[in-house]
mmCIF file of C-alpha atoms and ligand atoms in Angstrom:
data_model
loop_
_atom_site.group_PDB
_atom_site.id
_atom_site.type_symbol
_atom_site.label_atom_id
_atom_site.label_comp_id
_atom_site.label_asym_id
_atom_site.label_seq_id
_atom_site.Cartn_x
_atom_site.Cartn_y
_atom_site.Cartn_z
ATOM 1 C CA UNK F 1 95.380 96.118 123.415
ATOM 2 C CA UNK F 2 97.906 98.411 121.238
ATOM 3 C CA UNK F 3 99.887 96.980 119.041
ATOM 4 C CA UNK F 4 103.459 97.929 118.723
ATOM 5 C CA UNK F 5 107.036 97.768 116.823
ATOM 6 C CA UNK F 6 109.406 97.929 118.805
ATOM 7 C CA UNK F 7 112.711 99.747 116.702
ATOM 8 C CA UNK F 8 115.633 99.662 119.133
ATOM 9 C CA UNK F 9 119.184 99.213 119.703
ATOM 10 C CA UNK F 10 119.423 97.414 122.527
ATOM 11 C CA UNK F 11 120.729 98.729 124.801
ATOM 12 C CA UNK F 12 120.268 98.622 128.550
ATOM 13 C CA UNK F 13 117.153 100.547 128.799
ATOM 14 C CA UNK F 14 115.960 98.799 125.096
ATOM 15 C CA UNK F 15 116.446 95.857 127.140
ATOM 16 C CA UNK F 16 113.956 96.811 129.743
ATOM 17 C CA UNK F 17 111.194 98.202 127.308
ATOM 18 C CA UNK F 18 111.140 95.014 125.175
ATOM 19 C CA UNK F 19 110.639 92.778 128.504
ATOM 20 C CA UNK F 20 107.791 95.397 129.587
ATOM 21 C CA UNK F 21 106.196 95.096 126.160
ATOM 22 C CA UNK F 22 106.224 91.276 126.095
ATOM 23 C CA UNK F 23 105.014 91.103 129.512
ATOM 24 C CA UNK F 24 102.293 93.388 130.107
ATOM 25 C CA UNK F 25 98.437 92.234 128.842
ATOM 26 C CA UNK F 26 97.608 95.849 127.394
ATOM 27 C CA UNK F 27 100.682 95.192 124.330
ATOM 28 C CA UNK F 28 100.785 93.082 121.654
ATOM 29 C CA UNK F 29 104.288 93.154 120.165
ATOM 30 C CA UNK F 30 103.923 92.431 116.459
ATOM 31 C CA UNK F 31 108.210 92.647 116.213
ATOM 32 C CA UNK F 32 111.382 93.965 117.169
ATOM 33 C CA UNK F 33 113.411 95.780 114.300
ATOM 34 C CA UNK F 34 117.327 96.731 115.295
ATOM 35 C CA UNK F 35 119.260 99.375 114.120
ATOM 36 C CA UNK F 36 122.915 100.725 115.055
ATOM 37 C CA UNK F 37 122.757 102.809 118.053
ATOM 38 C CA UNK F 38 124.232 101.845 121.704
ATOM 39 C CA UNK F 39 126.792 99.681 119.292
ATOM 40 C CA UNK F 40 126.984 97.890 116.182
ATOM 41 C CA UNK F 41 123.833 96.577 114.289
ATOM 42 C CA UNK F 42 126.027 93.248 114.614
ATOM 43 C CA UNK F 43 125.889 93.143 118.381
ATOM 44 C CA UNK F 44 122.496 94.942 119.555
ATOM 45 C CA UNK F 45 120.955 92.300 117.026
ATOM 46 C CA UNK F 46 122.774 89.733 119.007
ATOM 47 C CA UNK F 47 121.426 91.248 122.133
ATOM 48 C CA UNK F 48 117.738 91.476 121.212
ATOM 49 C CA UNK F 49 117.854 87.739 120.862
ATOM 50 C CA UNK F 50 119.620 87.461 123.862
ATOM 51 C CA UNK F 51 116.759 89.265 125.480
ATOM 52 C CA UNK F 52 114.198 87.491 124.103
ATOM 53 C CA UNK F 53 115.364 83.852 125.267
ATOM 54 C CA UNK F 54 116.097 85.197 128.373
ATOM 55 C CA UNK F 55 112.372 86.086 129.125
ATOM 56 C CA UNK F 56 110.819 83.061 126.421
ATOM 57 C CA UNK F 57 109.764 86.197 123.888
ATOM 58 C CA UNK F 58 109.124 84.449 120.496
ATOM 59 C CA UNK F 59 108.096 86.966 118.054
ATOM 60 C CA UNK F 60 110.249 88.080 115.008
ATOM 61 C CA UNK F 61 113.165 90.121 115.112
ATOM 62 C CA UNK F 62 114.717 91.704 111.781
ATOM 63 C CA UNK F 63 117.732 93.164 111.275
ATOM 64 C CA UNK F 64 117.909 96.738 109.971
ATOM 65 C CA UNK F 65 120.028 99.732 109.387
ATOM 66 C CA UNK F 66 123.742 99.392 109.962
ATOM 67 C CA UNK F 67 124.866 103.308 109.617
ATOM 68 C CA UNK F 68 123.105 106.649 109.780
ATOM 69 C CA UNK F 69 121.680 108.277 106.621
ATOM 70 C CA UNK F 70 123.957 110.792 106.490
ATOM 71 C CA UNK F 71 127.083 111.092 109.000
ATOM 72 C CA UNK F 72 129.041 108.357 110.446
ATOM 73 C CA UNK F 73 128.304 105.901 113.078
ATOM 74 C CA UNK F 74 128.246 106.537 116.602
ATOM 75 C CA UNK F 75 128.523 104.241 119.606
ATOM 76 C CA UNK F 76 127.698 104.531 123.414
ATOM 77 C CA UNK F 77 130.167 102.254 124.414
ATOM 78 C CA UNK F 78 130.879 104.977 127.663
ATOM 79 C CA UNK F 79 127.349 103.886 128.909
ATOM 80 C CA UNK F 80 126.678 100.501 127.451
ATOM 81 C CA UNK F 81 130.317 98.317 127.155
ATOM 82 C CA UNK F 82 131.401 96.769 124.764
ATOM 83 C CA UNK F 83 129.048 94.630 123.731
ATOM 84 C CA UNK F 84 126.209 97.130 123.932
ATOM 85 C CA UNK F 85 124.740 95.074 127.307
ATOM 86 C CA UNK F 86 127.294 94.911 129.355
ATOM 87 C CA UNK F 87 127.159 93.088 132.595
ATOM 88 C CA UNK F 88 124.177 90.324 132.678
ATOM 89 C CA UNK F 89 124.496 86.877 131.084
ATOM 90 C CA UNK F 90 123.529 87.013 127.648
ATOM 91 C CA UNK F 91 122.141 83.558 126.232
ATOM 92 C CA UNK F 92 122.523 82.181 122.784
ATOM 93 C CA UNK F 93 119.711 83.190 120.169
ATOM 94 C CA UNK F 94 116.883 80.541 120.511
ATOM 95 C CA UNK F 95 115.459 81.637 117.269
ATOM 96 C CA UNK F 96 116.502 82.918 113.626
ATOM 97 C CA UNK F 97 116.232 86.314 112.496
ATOM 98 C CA UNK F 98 113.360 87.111 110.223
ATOM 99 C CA UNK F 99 114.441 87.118 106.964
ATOM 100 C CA UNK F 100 113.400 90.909 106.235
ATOM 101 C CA UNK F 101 115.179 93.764 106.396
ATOM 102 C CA UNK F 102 114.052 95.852 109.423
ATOM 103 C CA UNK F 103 112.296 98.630 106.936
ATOM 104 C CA UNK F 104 110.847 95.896 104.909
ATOM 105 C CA UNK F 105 109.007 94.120 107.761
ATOM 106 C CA UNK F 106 107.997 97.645 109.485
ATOM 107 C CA UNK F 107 106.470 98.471 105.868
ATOM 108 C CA UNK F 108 104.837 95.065 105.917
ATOM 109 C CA UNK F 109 103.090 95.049 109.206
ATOM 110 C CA UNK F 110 101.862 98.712 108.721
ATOM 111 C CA UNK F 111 100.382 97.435 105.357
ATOM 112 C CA UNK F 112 99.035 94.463 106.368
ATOM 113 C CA UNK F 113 97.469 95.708 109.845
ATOM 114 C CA UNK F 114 93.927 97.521 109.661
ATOM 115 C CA UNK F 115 94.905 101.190 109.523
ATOM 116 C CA UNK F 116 95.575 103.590 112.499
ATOM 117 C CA UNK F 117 96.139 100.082 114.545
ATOM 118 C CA UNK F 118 100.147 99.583 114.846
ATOM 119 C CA UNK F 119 102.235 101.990 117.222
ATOM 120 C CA UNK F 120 106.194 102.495 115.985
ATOM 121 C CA UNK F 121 108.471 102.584 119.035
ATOM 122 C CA UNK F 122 111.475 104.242 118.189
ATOM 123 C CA UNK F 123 113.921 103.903 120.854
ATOM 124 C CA UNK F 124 117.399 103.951 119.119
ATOM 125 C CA UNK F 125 118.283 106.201 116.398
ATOM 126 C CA UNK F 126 115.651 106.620 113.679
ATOM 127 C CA UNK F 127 116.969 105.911 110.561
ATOM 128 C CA UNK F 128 115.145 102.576 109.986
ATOM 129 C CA UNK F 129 111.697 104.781 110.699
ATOM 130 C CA UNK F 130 113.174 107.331 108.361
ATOM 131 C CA UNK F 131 113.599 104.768 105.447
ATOM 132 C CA UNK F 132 110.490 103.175 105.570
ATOM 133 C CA UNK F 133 108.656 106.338 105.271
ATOM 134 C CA UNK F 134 110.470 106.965 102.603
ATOM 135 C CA UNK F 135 110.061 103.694 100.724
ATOM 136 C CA UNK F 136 106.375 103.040 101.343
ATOM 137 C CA UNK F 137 105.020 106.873 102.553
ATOM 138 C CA UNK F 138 101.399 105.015 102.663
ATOM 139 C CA UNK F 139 103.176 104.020 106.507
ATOM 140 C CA UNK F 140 102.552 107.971 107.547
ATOM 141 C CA UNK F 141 98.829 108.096 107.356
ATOM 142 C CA UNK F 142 98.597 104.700 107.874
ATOM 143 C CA UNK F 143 100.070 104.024 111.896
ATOM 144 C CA UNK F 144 98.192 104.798 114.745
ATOM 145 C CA UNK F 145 101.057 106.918 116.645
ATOM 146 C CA UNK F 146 104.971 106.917 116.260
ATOM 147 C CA UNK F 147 106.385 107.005 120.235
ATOM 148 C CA UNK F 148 109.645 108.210 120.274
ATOM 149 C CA UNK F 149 112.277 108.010 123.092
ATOM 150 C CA UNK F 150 114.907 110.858 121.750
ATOM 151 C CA UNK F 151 115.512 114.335 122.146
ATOM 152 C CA UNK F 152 114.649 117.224 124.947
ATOM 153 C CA UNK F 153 113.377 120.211 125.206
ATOM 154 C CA UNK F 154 115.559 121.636 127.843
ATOM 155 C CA UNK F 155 118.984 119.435 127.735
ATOM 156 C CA UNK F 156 121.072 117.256 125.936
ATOM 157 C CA UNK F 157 123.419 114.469 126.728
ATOM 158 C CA UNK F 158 125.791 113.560 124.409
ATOM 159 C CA UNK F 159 126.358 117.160 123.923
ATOM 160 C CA UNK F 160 124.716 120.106 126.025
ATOM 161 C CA UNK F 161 121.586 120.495 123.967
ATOM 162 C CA UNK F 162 121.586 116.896 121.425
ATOM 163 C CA UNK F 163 120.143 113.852 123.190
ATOM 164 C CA UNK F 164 121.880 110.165 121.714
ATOM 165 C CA UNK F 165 118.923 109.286 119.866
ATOM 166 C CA UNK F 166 119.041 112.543 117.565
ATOM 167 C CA UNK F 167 122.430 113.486 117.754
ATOM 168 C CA UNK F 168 123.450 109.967 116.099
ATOM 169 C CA UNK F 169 121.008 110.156 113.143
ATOM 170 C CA UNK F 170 119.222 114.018 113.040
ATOM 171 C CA UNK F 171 118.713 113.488 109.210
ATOM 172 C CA UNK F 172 116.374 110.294 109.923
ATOM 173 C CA UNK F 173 115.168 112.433 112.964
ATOM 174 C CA UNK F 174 114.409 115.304 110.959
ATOM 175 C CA UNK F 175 112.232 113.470 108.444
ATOM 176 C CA UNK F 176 110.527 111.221 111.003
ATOM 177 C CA UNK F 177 109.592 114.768 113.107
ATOM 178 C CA UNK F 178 108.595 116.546 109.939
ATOM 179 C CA UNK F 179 106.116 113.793 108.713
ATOM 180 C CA UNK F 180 102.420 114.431 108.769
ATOM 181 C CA UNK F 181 101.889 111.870 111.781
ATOM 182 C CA UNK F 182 101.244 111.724 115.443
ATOM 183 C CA UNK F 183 104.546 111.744 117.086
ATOM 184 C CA UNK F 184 105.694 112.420 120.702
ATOM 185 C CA UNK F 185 108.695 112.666 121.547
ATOM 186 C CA UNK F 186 110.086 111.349 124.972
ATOM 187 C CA UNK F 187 112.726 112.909 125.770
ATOM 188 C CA UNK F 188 115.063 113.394 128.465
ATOM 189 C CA UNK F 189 113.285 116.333 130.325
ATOM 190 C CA UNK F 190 111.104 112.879 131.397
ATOM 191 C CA UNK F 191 112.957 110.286 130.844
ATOM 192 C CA UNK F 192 115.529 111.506 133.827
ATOM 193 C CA UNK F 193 112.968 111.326 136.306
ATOM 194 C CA UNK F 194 112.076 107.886 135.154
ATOM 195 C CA UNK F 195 114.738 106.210 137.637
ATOM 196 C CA UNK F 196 115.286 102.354 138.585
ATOM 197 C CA UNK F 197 115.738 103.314 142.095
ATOM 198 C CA UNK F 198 116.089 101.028 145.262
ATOM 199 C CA UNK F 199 112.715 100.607 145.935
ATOM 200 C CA UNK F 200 112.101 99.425 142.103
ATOM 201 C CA UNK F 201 115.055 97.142 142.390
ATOM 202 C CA UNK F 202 114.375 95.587 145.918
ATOM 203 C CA UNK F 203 110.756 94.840 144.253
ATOM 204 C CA UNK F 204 112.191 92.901 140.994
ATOM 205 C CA UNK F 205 114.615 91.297 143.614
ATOM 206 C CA UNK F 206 111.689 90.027 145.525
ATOM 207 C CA UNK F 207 110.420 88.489 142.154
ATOM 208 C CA UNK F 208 112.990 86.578 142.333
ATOM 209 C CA UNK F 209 114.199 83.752 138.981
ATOM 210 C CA UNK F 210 115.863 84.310 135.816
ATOM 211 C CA UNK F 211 114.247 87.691 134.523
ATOM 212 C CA UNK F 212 114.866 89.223 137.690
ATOM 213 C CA UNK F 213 118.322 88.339 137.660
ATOM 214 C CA UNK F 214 118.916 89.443 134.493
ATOM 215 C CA UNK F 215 117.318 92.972 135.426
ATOM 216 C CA UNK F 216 118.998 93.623 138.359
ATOM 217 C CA UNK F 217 122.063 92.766 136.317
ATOM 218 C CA UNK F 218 121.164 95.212 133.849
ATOM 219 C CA UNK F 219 120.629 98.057 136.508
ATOM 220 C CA UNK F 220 123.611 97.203 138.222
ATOM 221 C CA UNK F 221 125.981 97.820 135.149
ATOM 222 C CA UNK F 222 124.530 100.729 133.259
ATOM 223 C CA UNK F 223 123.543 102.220 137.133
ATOM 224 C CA UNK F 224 127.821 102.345 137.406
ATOM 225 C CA UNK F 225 128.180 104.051 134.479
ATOM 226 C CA UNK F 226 125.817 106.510 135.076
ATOM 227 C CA UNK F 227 127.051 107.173 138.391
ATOM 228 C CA UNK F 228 130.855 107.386 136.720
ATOM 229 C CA UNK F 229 129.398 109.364 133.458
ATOM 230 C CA UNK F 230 126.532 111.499 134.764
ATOM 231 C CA UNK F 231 126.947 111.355 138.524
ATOM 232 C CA UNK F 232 123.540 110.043 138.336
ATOM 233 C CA UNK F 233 122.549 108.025 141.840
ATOM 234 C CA UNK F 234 120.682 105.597 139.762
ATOM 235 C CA UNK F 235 120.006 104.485 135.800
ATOM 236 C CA UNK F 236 117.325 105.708 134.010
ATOM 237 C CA UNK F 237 114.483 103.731 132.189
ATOM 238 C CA UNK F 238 114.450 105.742 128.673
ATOM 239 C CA UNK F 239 113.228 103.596 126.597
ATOM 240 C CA UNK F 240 110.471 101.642 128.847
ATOM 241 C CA UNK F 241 109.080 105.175 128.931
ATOM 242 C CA UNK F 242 107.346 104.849 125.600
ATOM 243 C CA UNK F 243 106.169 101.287 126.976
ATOM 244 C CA UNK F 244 104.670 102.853 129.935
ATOM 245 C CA UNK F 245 102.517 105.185 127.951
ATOM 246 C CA UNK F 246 101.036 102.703 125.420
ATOM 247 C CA UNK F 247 100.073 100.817 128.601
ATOM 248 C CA UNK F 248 98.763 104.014 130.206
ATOM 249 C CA UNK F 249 98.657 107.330 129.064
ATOM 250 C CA UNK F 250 98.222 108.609 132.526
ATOM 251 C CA UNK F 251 101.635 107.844 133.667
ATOM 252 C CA UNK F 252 102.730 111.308 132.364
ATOM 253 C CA UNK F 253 101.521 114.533 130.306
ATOM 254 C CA UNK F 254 102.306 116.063 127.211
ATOM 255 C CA UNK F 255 101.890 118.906 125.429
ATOM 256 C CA UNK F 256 101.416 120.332 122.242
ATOM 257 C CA UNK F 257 104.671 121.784 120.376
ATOM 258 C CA UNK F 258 106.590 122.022 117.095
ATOM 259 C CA UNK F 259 109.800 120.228 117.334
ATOM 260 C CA UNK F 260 112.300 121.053 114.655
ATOM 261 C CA UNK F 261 115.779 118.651 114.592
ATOM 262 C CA UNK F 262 118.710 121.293 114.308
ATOM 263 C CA UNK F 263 120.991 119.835 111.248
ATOM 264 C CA UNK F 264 123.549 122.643 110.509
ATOM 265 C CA UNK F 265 124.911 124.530 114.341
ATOM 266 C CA UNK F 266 128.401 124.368 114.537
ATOM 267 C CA UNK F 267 127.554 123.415 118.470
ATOM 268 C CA UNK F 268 123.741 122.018 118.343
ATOM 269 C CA UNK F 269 123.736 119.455 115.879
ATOM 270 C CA UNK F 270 120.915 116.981 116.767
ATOM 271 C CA UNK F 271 118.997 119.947 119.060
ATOM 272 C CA UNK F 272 115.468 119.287 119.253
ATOM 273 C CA UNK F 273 114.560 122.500 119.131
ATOM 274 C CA UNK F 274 110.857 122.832 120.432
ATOM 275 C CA UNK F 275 108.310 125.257 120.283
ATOM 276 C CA UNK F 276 105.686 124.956 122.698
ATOM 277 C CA UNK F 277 103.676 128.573 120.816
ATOM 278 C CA UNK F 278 103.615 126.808 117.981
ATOM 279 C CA UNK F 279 101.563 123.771 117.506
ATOM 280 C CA UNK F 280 102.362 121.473 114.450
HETATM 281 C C1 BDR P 301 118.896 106.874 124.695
HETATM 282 O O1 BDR P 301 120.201 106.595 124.213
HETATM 283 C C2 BDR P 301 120.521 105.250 124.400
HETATM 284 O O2 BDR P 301 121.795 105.121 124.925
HETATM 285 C C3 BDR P 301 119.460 104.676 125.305
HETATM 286 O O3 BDR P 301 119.209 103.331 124.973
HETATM 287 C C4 BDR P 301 118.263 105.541 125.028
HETATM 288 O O4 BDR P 301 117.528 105.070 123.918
HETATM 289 C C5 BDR P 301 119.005 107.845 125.852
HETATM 290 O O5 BDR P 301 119.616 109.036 125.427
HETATM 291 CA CA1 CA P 302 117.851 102.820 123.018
#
């Protein structure tokens, strides 16, 4: 069973990953830590407790960083509406928010784990990841694997070559890539062909209840805007991605590669630039 933090900004596709992580036998999800991504740290908060009473999830959520390091904040409002999760019913919060800041209770659990035993999940923008190696650096040598879902080594898509993830924060993503850990990066190369097609939504449908309804309702809104936006046929799963290969490695490959975060091109701010001759 891997245990994971889930660091997100939910967030259609956050949405998904947390419901796959609370669901499936092979993940035990020690937390969810928010931070300003897909919209405010206000509202993606809001919706990872919506989330969670939708499905019955009852494990802490803390509240984390509201801007990047560095540059200012950044919404996807284009893909995700206004309130960040757009289009299903979104319940009130059954629980309270843990009382920690995000960075404090992803420094805590690392600490308090057995080493080389908790998995980070970034999927939203890293600066909470970034802080918390920098306020406790024991975290680095300390987590079993850091999973990101950001980046690309062939595209971009907030801007031809920087993928959201990076392109909001590349300062956090720079340190967080340049640590001495074990991270891969799932980027949009993959994530694109990771697609909640008909044949995954007429299964869910057959599910039928509440958490079905609220995923097809999630598909449904975030597959129009990527049909309006990318001319995409239908959504993809990003962030379930890094999920998917906690639960099985097997469900895609990797390779080895240096991955530098480009902080200073006039046109490729937030480039992951990767070098596949060149092994970190
Ligand atoms: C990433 O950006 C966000 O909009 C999604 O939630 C995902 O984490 C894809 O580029
Ligand atoms: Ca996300």
């Amino acid at each position: 069973m891997k245990k994971i933090i889930i660091d997100c900004d939910p967030g259609h596709d956050d949405a998904i990953a947390i419901l796959l992580a609370a669901g499936n036998p092979e993940i035990d999800l020690l937390g969810i830590t928010t931070v300003a991504g897909n919209q405010t740290l206000e509202k993606i908060t809001r919706n990872a407790q919506s989330v969670c009473a939708v499905a019955g999830i009852n494990v802490p959520i803390a509240k984390g960083s509201s801007v990047p390091l560095v540059q200012k904040q950044v919404v996807a409002g284009d893909i995700h509406g206004t309130t960040g999760l757009d289009g299903p019913f979104l319940p009130e919060p059954t629980f309270d928010l843990d009382s920690r800041h995000a960075v404090d209770f992803i420094i805590d659990t690392v600490m308090s784990h057995e080493p080389n035993t908790v998995n980070l999940v970034p999927i939203g923008p890293l600066t909470n990841i970034a802080l918390a190696m920098r306020k406790e650096p024991q975290i680095i040598s300390r987590v079993e694997s850091v999973i990101v879902m950001g980046g690309a080594y062939t595209r971009g898509n907030v801007s031809p070559v920087a993928e959201f993830n990076i392109y909001v924060d590349p300062e956090a993503a720079d340190a967080v890539f340049s640590a001495d850990w074990p991270v891969t990066m799932v980027g949009l190369d993959l994530t694109h062909q990771a697609l909640a097609r008909k044949e995954l939504q007429d299964r869910v449908a057959a599910i039928g209840g509440d958490i079905s309804t609220f995923v097809l309702d999630v598909w449904e809104f975030v597959g129009s805007t990527y049909r309006e936006v990318y001319e995409f046929d239908y959504p993809p799963i990003h962030d379930a991605c890094c999920v998917a290969a906690l639960i099985n490695p097997n469900v895609f490959t990797t390779a080895r590669a240096e991955v530098k975060v480009e902080l200073r091109g006039e046109y490729t701010r937030g480039m992951t630039v990767t070098n596949f001759e060149s092994e970190p």
